[in-house]
Amino acid sequence: MRIAIVVGTRGRGSNMAAIVDAWKGGNIPADEVTVVAPSAESPAAQLAREKGVSVRVLDPQTELLRFVEDERIDLICLAGYMKKLPADVVSALRCRIINIHPALLPKHGGQGMYGMRVHESVLSSGDRESGCTVHFVTEEYDEGDPLLQLRCEVRGDDTPETLAARVLELEHQAYPEAIRIWIQRYGQPGRNASL
Ligand code: GRF
């Protein structure tokens, strides 16, 4: 089982760190975890190097598919990578790319719904609960089937920042758990994740 975590240019890399920590702690049954970063200098790439995990710098838009084939990667986890992947990449890697979103999809998702905008949207909708969703990546933003959702309450005195912090804690539990679920479901010998 070989996993690639794709981080973004500006992201903190906290979900990447949670996945790497879970793997190093023996809580994700994978042989190899590699971080794919569009920029060597991004905070997430630097954090990955500090954690002693191998970092490959490449442009996911044009070089991810070749990398996945060459390195025989089974599962690709987007963690703070905000751009839409090209349709041919998504189609070639159907069911093998997952992402995390800081709300309970299908609510508060779609193009332009990222960062604090998600939590502002939750607060202005009056929802009493929020959470995070790990979902399959399809050709459209945030539309793939969910693999796992974790929930938390929305408090009367929440600001977008306090809600974001509560959801982020859940994300760090949810992503490793969703990866374990994926491996159980699709990662066994004889199972083909692209079917
Ligand atoms: C997270 O909120 C995640 O839900 C979203 O992007 C953010 C990445 O944060 N997809 P980090 O870089 O993992 O800290």
mmCIF file with all atom_site columns, C-alpha atoms in Angstrom, residues 4-160:
data_model
loop_
_atom_site.group_PDB
_atom_site.id
_atom_site.type_symbol
_atom_site.label_atom_id
_atom_site.label_alt_id
_atom_site.label_comp_id
_atom_site.label_asym_id
_atom_site.label_entity_id
_atom_site.label_seq_id
_atom_site.pdbx_PDB_ins_code
_atom_site.Cartn_x
_atom_site.Cartn_y
_atom_site.Cartn_z
_atom_site.occupancy
_atom_site.B_iso_or_equiv
_atom_site.pdbx_formal_charge
_atom_site.auth_seq_id
_atom_site.auth_comp_id
_atom_site.auth_asym_id
_atom_site.auth_atom_id
_atom_site.pdbx_PDB_model_num
ATOM 1   C CA . ALA A 1 4   ? 0.710   10.054 -1.827  1.00 0.00 ? 4   ALA A CA 1
ATOM 2   C CA . ILE A 1 5   ? -0.486  13.143 0.045   1.00 0.00 ? 5   ILE A CA 1
ATOM 3   C CA . VAL A 1 6   ? -0.868  16.149 -2.244  1.00 0.00 ? 6   VAL A CA 1
ATOM 4   C CA . VAL A 1 7   ? -0.490  19.472 -0.430  1.00 0.00 ? 7   VAL A CA 1
ATOM 5   C CA . GLY A 1 8   ? -1.104  22.996 -1.713  1.00 0.00 ? 8   GLY A CA 1
ATOM 6   C CA . THR A 1 9   ? 1.178   25.932 -2.304  1.00 0.00 ? 9   THR A CA 1
ATOM 7   C CA . ARG A 1 10  ? -0.021  27.928 0.682   1.00 0.00 ? 10  ARG A CA 1
ATOM 8   C CA . GLY A 1 11  ? -1.610  25.400 3.044   1.00 0.00 ? 11  GLY A CA 1
ATOM 9   C CA . ARG A 1 12  ? -0.290  24.800 6.547   1.00 0.00 ? 12  ARG A CA 1
ATOM 10  C CA . GLY A 1 13  ? -0.071  21.080 6.022   1.00 0.00 ? 13  GLY A CA 1
ATOM 11  C CA . SER A 1 14  ? -1.835  20.160 9.250   1.00 0.00 ? 14  SER A CA 1
ATOM 12  C CA . ASN A 1 15  ? -3.876  17.353 7.653   1.00 0.00 ? 15  ASN A CA 1
ATOM 13  C CA . MET A 1 16  ? -0.736  16.037 5.960   1.00 0.00 ? 16  MET A CA 1
ATOM 14  C CA . ALA A 1 17  ? 0.974   16.062 9.371   1.00 0.00 ? 17  ALA A CA 1
ATOM 15  C CA . ALA A 1 18  ? -1.949  14.204 10.992  1.00 0.00 ? 18  ALA A CA 1
ATOM 16  C CA . ILE A 1 19  ? -1.798  11.491 8.320   1.00 0.00 ? 19  ILE A CA 1
ATOM 17  C CA . VAL A 1 20  ? 2.004   11.169 8.559   1.00 0.00 ? 20  VAL A CA 1
ATOM 18  C CA . ASP A 1 21  ? 1.848   10.991 12.370  1.00 0.00 ? 21  ASP A CA 1
ATOM 19  C CA . ALA A 1 22  ? -0.847  8.304  12.214  1.00 0.00 ? 22  ALA A CA 1
ATOM 20  C CA . TRP A 1 23  ? 1.232   6.307  9.714   1.00 0.00 ? 23  TRP A CA 1
ATOM 21  C CA . LYS A 1 24  ? 4.441   6.651  11.735  1.00 0.00 ? 24  LYS A CA 1
ATOM 22  C CA . GLY A 1 25  ? 2.524   5.664  14.867  1.00 0.00 ? 25  GLY A CA 1
ATOM 23  C CA . GLY A 1 26  ? 1.462   2.422  13.178  1.00 0.00 ? 26  GLY A CA 1
ATOM 24  C CA . ASN A 1 27  ? -2.146  3.524  12.771  1.00 0.00 ? 27  ASN A CA 1
ATOM 25  C CA . ILE A 1 28  ? -2.283  3.459  8.961   1.00 0.00 ? 28  ILE A CA 1
ATOM 26  C CA . PRO A 1 29  ? -1.275  0.157  7.351   1.00 0.00 ? 29  PRO A CA 1
ATOM 27  C CA . ALA A 1 30  ? 0.767   1.535  4.456   1.00 0.00 ? 30  ALA A CA 1
ATOM 28  C CA . ASP A 1 31  ? 4.257   0.621  3.253   1.00 0.00 ? 31  ASP A CA 1
ATOM 29  C CA . GLU A 1 32  ? 5.113   4.082  2.007   1.00 0.00 ? 32  GLU A CA 1
ATOM 30  C CA . VAL A 1 33  ? 3.784   7.624  2.383   1.00 0.00 ? 33  VAL A CA 1
ATOM 31  C CA . THR A 1 34  ? 5.134   10.363 0.133   1.00 0.00 ? 34  THR A CA 1
ATOM 32  C CA . VAL A 1 35  ? 4.199   14.029 0.084   1.00 0.00 ? 35  VAL A CA 1
ATOM 33  C CA . VAL A 1 36  ? 3.636   15.640 -3.307  1.00 0.00 ? 36  VAL A CA 1
ATOM 34  C CA . ALA A 1 37  ? 4.051   19.404 -3.283  1.00 0.00 ? 37  ALA A CA 1
ATOM 35  C CA . PRO A 1 38  ? 3.705   21.936 -6.101  1.00 0.00 ? 38  PRO A CA 1
ATOM 36  C CA . SER A 1 39  ? 6.400   24.076 -4.456  1.00 0.00 ? 39  SER A CA 1
ATOM 37  C CA . ALA A 1 40  ? 9.465   23.025 -2.462  1.00 0.00 ? 40  ALA A CA 1
ATOM 38  C CA . GLU A 1 41  ? 9.223   26.145 -0.306  1.00 0.00 ? 41  GLU A CA 1
ATOM 39  C CA . SER A 1 42  ? 5.588   25.820 0.725   1.00 0.00 ? 42  SER A CA 1
ATOM 40  C CA . PRO A 1 43  ? 4.932   25.577 4.492   1.00 0.00 ? 43  PRO A CA 1
ATOM 41  C CA . ALA A 1 44  ? 3.454   22.093 4.018   1.00 0.00 ? 44  ALA A CA 1
ATOM 42  C CA . ALA A 1 45  ? 6.515   20.839 2.086   1.00 0.00 ? 45  ALA A CA 1
ATOM 43  C CA . GLN A 1 46  ? 8.807   22.218 4.777   1.00 0.00 ? 46  GLN A CA 1
ATOM 44  C CA . LEU A 1 47  ? 6.751   20.568 7.510   1.00 0.00 ? 47  LEU A CA 1
ATOM 45  C CA . ALA A 1 48  ? 6.865   17.259 5.639   1.00 0.00 ? 48  ALA A CA 1
ATOM 46  C CA . ARG A 1 49  ? 10.665  17.435 5.440   1.00 0.00 ? 49  ARG A CA 1
ATOM 47  C CA . GLU A 1 50  ? 10.820  18.205 9.176   1.00 0.00 ? 50  GLU A CA 1
ATOM 48  C CA . LYS A 1 51  ? 8.754   15.065 9.744   1.00 0.00 ? 51  LYS A CA 1
ATOM 49  C CA . GLY A 1 52  ? 11.294  13.056 7.772   1.00 0.00 ? 52  GLY A CA 1
ATOM 50  C CA . VAL A 1 53  ? 8.874   12.027 5.053   1.00 0.00 ? 53  VAL A CA 1
ATOM 51  C CA . SER A 1 54  ? 9.934   12.062 1.416   1.00 0.00 ? 54  SER A CA 1
ATOM 52  C CA . VAL A 1 55  ? 8.745   15.065 -0.592  1.00 0.00 ? 55  VAL A CA 1
ATOM 53  C CA . ARG A 1 56  ? 8.351   15.085 -4.357  1.00 0.00 ? 56  ARG A CA 1
ATOM 54  C CA . VAL A 1 57  ? 8.017   18.491 -5.978  1.00 0.00 ? 57  VAL A CA 1
ATOM 55  C CA . LEU A 1 58  ? 5.906   18.396 -9.114  1.00 0.00 ? 58  LEU A CA 1
ATOM 56  C CA . ASP A 1 59  ? 2.913   20.075 -10.722 1.00 0.00 ? 59  ASP A CA 1
ATOM 57  C CA . PRO A 1 60  ? -0.108  17.870 -9.946  1.00 0.00 ? 60  PRO A CA 1
ATOM 58  C CA . GLN A 1 61  ? -1.936  19.355 -12.955 1.00 0.00 ? 61  GLN A CA 1
ATOM 59  C CA . THR A 1 62  ? 0.513   17.887 -15.441 1.00 0.00 ? 62  THR A CA 1
ATOM 60  C CA . GLU A 1 63  ? 2.748   15.405 -13.636 1.00 0.00 ? 63  GLU A CA 1
ATOM 61  C CA . LEU A 1 64  ? 0.624   13.565 -11.056 1.00 0.00 ? 64  LEU A CA 1
ATOM 62  C CA . LEU A 1 65  ? -0.603  10.764 -13.291 1.00 0.00 ? 65  LEU A CA 1
ATOM 63  C CA . ARG A 1 66  ? 2.886   9.810  -14.475 1.00 0.00 ? 66  ARG A CA 1
ATOM 64  C CA . PHE A 1 67  ? 4.162   9.963  -10.881 1.00 0.00 ? 67  PHE A CA 1
ATOM 65  C CA . VAL A 1 68  ? 1.356   7.696  -9.628  1.00 0.00 ? 68  VAL A CA 1
ATOM 66  C CA . GLU A 1 69  ? 2.042   5.170  -12.369 1.00 0.00 ? 69  GLU A CA 1
ATOM 67  C CA . ASP A 1 70  ? 5.828   5.234  -11.993 1.00 0.00 ? 70  ASP A CA 1
ATOM 68  C CA . GLU A 1 71  ? 5.728   4.965  -8.193  1.00 0.00 ? 71  GLU A CA 1
ATOM 69  C CA . ARG A 1 72  ? 2.800   2.495  -8.140  1.00 0.00 ? 72  ARG A CA 1
ATOM 70  C CA . ILE A 1 73  ? 0.797   4.727  -5.792  1.00 0.00 ? 73  ILE A CA 1
ATOM 71  C CA . ASP A 1 74  ? -2.477  3.167  -4.655  1.00 0.00 ? 74  ASP A CA 1
ATOM 72  C CA . LEU A 1 75  ? -4.194  6.080  -2.946  1.00 0.00 ? 75  LEU A CA 1
ATOM 73  C CA . ILE A 1 76  ? -3.888  9.847  -3.426  1.00 0.00 ? 76  ILE A CA 1
ATOM 74  C CA . CYS A 1 77  ? -5.005  12.084 -0.549  1.00 0.00 ? 77  CYS A CA 1
ATOM 75  C CA . LEU A 1 78  ? -5.532  15.761 -1.327  1.00 0.00 ? 78  LEU A CA 1
ATOM 76  C CA . ALA A 1 79  ? -4.754  17.805 1.777   1.00 0.00 ? 79  ALA A CA 1
ATOM 77  C CA . GLY A 1 80  ? -4.967  21.516 1.153   1.00 0.00 ? 80  GLY A CA 1
ATOM 78  C CA . TYR A 1 81  ? -4.565  21.213 -2.628  1.00 0.00 ? 81  TYR A CA 1
ATOM 79  C CA . MET A 1 82  ? -7.250  23.617 -3.828  1.00 0.00 ? 82  MET A CA 1
ATOM 80  C CA . LYS A 1 83  ? -7.092  23.373 -7.627  1.00 0.00 ? 83  LYS A CA 1
ATOM 81  C CA . LYS A 1 84  ? -9.359  21.115 -9.605  1.00 0.00 ? 84  LYS A CA 1
ATOM 82  C CA . LEU A 1 85  ? -7.423  18.191 -11.100 1.00 0.00 ? 85  LEU A CA 1
ATOM 83  C CA . PRO A 1 86  ? -7.804  17.684 -14.874 1.00 0.00 ? 86  PRO A CA 1
ATOM 84  C CA . ALA A 1 87  ? -10.716 15.429 -15.860 1.00 0.00 ? 87  ALA A CA 1
ATOM 85  C CA . ASP A 1 88  ? -8.429  12.859 -17.513 1.00 0.00 ? 88  ASP A CA 1
ATOM 86  C CA . VAL A 1 89  ? -6.444  12.478 -14.270 1.00 0.00 ? 89  VAL A CA 1
ATOM 87  C CA . VAL A 1 90  ? -9.620  12.059 -12.203 1.00 0.00 ? 90  VAL A CA 1
ATOM 88  C CA . SER A 1 91  ? -10.988 9.572  -14.675 1.00 0.00 ? 91  SER A CA 1
ATOM 89  C CA . ALA A 1 92  ? -7.770  7.526  -14.845 1.00 0.00 ? 92  ALA A CA 1
ATOM 90  C CA . LEU A 1 93  ? -7.615  7.395  -11.038 1.00 0.00 ? 93  LEU A CA 1
ATOM 91  C CA . ARG A 1 94  ? -11.333 6.926  -10.322 1.00 0.00 ? 94  ARG A CA 1
ATOM 92  C CA . CYS A 1 95  ? -11.991 6.063  -6.645  1.00 0.00 ? 95  CYS A CA 1
ATOM 93  C CA . ARG A 1 96  ? -8.295  6.433  -5.830  1.00 0.00 ? 96  ARG A CA 1
ATOM 94  C CA . ILE A 1 97  ? -8.247  10.174 -5.080  1.00 0.00 ? 97  ILE A CA 1
ATOM 95  C CA . ILE A 1 98  ? -9.828  11.454 -1.867  1.00 0.00 ? 98  ILE A CA 1
ATOM 96  C CA . ASN A 1 99  ? -10.091 14.930 -0.354  1.00 0.00 ? 99  ASN A CA 1
ATOM 97  C CA . ILE A 1 100 ? -11.213 16.532 2.892   1.00 0.00 ? 100 ILE A CA 1
ATOM 98  C CA . HIS A 1 101 ? -13.692 19.390 3.179   1.00 0.00 ? 101 HIS A CA 1
ATOM 99  C CA . PRO A 1 102 ? -14.323 21.354 6.400   1.00 0.00 ? 102 PRO A CA 1
ATOM 100 C CA . ALA A 1 103 ? -18.140 21.008 6.413   1.00 0.00 ? 103 ALA A CA 1
ATOM 101 C CA . LEU A 1 104 ? -20.849 18.391 6.089   1.00 0.00 ? 104 LEU A CA 1
ATOM 102 C CA . LEU A 1 105 ? -21.152 18.001 2.322   1.00 0.00 ? 105 LEU A CA 1
ATOM 103 C CA . PRO A 1 106 ? -23.243 18.375 0.241   1.00 0.00 ? 106 PRO A CA 1
ATOM 104 C CA . LYS A 1 107 ? -23.854 21.544 2.254   1.00 0.00 ? 107 LYS A CA 1
ATOM 105 C CA . HIS A 1 108 ? -21.361 24.410 2.095   1.00 0.00 ? 108 HIS A CA 1
ATOM 106 C CA . GLY A 1 109 ? -19.290 23.002 -0.752  1.00 0.00 ? 109 GLY A CA 1
ATOM 107 C CA . GLY A 1 110 ? -18.544 23.766 -4.387  1.00 0.00 ? 110 GLY A CA 1
ATOM 108 C CA . GLN A 1 111 ? -16.380 26.209 -6.257  1.00 0.00 ? 111 GLN A CA 1
ATOM 109 C CA . GLY A 1 112 ? -15.125 29.109 -4.144  1.00 0.00 ? 112 GLY A CA 1
ATOM 110 C CA . MET A 1 113 ? -16.164 27.416 -0.906  1.00 0.00 ? 113 MET A CA 1
ATOM 111 C CA . TYR A 1 114 ? -12.904 27.077 0.975   1.00 0.00 ? 114 TYR A CA 1
ATOM 112 C CA . GLY A 1 115 ? -11.174 28.425 4.094   1.00 0.00 ? 115 GLY A CA 1
ATOM 113 C CA . MET A 1 116 ? -13.166 30.801 6.305   1.00 0.00 ? 116 MET A CA 1
ATOM 114 C CA . ARG A 1 117 ? -15.889 31.138 3.661   1.00 0.00 ? 117 ARG A CA 1
ATOM 115 C CA . VAL A 1 118 ? -17.078 27.638 4.551   1.00 0.00 ? 118 VAL A CA 1
ATOM 116 C CA . HIS A 1 119 ? -17.460 28.462 8.235   1.00 0.00 ? 119 HIS A CA 1
ATOM 117 C CA . GLU A 1 120 ? -19.053 31.855 7.497   1.00 0.00 ? 120 GLU A CA 1
ATOM 118 C CA . SER A 1 121 ? -21.573 30.017 5.321   1.00 0.00 ? 121 SER A CA 1
ATOM 119 C CA . VAL A 1 122 ? -22.348 27.515 8.101   1.00 0.00 ? 122 VAL A CA 1
ATOM 120 C CA . LEU A 1 123 ? -22.840 30.296 10.662  1.00 0.00 ? 123 LEU A CA 1
ATOM 121 C CA . SER A 1 124 ? -25.051 32.404 8.419   1.00 0.00 ? 124 SER A CA 1
ATOM 122 C CA . SER A 1 125 ? -27.202 29.369 7.520   1.00 0.00 ? 125 SER A CA 1
ATOM 123 C CA . GLY A 1 126 ? -28.121 28.824 11.174  1.00 0.00 ? 126 GLY A CA 1
ATOM 124 C CA . ASP A 1 127 ? -27.044 25.164 11.066  1.00 0.00 ? 127 ASP A CA 1
ATOM 125 C CA . ARG A 1 128 ? -26.756 23.660 14.550  1.00 0.00 ? 128 ARG A CA 1
ATOM 126 C CA . GLU A 1 129 ? -23.998 21.255 13.555  1.00 0.00 ? 129 GLU A CA 1
ATOM 127 C CA . SER A 1 130 ? -20.980 21.204 11.287  1.00 0.00 ? 130 SER A CA 1
ATOM 128 C CA . GLY A 1 131 ? -18.042 18.878 10.800  1.00 0.00 ? 131 GLY A CA 1
ATOM 129 C CA . CYS A 1 132 ? -15.884 17.543 8.028   1.00 0.00 ? 132 CYS A CA 1
ATOM 130 C CA . THR A 1 133 ? -16.237 15.212 5.079   1.00 0.00 ? 133 THR A CA 1
ATOM 131 C CA . VAL A 1 134 ? -13.651 12.954 3.481   1.00 0.00 ? 134 VAL A CA 1
ATOM 132 C CA . HIS A 1 135 ? -14.942 12.252 -0.004  1.00 0.00 ? 135 HIS A CA 1
ATOM 133 C CA . PHE A 1 136 ? -13.955 10.803 -3.351  1.00 0.00 ? 136 PHE A CA 1
ATOM 134 C CA . VAL A 1 137 ? -12.726 13.320 -5.895  1.00 0.00 ? 137 VAL A CA 1
ATOM 135 C CA . THR A 1 138 ? -14.706 13.635 -9.109  1.00 0.00 ? 138 THR A CA 1
ATOM 136 C CA . GLU A 1 139 ? -14.606 16.107 -11.967 1.00 0.00 ? 139 GLU A CA 1
ATOM 137 C CA . GLU A 1 140 ? -16.670 18.627 -9.951  1.00 0.00 ? 140 GLU A CA 1
ATOM 138 C CA . TYR A 1 141 ? -15.666 20.384 -6.733  1.00 0.00 ? 141 TYR A CA 1
ATOM 139 C CA . ASP A 1 142 ? -16.828 18.568 -3.580  1.00 0.00 ? 142 ASP A CA 1
ATOM 140 C CA . GLU A 1 143 ? -19.345 16.342 -5.374  1.00 0.00 ? 143 GLU A CA 1
ATOM 141 C CA . GLY A 1 144 ? -17.895 12.860 -4.905  1.00 0.00 ? 144 GLY A CA 1
ATOM 142 C CA . ASP A 1 145 ? -19.447 10.340 -2.548  1.00 0.00 ? 145 ASP A CA 1
ATOM 143 C CA . PRO A 1 146 ? -18.475 10.738 1.103   1.00 0.00 ? 146 PRO A CA 1
ATOM 144 C CA . LEU A 1 147 ? -16.218 8.127  2.654   1.00 0.00 ? 147 LEU A CA 1
ATOM 145 C CA . LEU A 1 148 ? -16.520 9.482  6.206   1.00 0.00 ? 148 LEU A CA 1
ATOM 146 C CA . GLN A 1 149 ? -18.125 12.425 8.010   1.00 0.00 ? 149 GLN A CA 1
ATOM 147 C CA . LEU A 1 150 ? -17.454 13.534 11.578  1.00 0.00 ? 150 LEU A CA 1
ATOM 148 C CA . ARG A 1 151 ? -19.752 16.023 13.285  1.00 0.00 ? 151 ARG A CA 1
ATOM 149 C CA . CYS A 1 152 ? -19.492 18.734 15.916  1.00 0.00 ? 152 CYS A CA 1
ATOM 150 C CA . GLU A 1 153 ? -21.902 21.267 17.360  1.00 0.00 ? 153 GLU A CA 1
ATOM 151 C CA . VAL A 1 154 ? -22.126 24.867 16.212  1.00 0.00 ? 154 VAL A CA 1
ATOM 152 C CA . ARG A 1 155 ? -22.268 27.092 19.317  1.00 0.00 ? 155 ARG A CA 1
ATOM 153 C CA . GLY A 1 156 ? -24.264 30.262 19.690  1.00 0.00 ? 156 GLY A CA 1
ATOM 154 C CA . ASP A 1 157 ? -21.147 32.329 20.305  1.00 0.00 ? 157 ASP A CA 1
ATOM 155 C CA . ASP A 1 158 ? -19.050 30.779 17.510  1.00 0.00 ? 158 ASP A CA 1
ATOM 156 C CA . THR A 1 159 ? -17.079 32.968 15.145  1.00 0.00 ? 159 THR A CA 1
ATOM 157 C CA . PRO A 1 160 ? -15.777 31.550 11.844  1.00 0.00 ? 160 PRO A CA 1
#
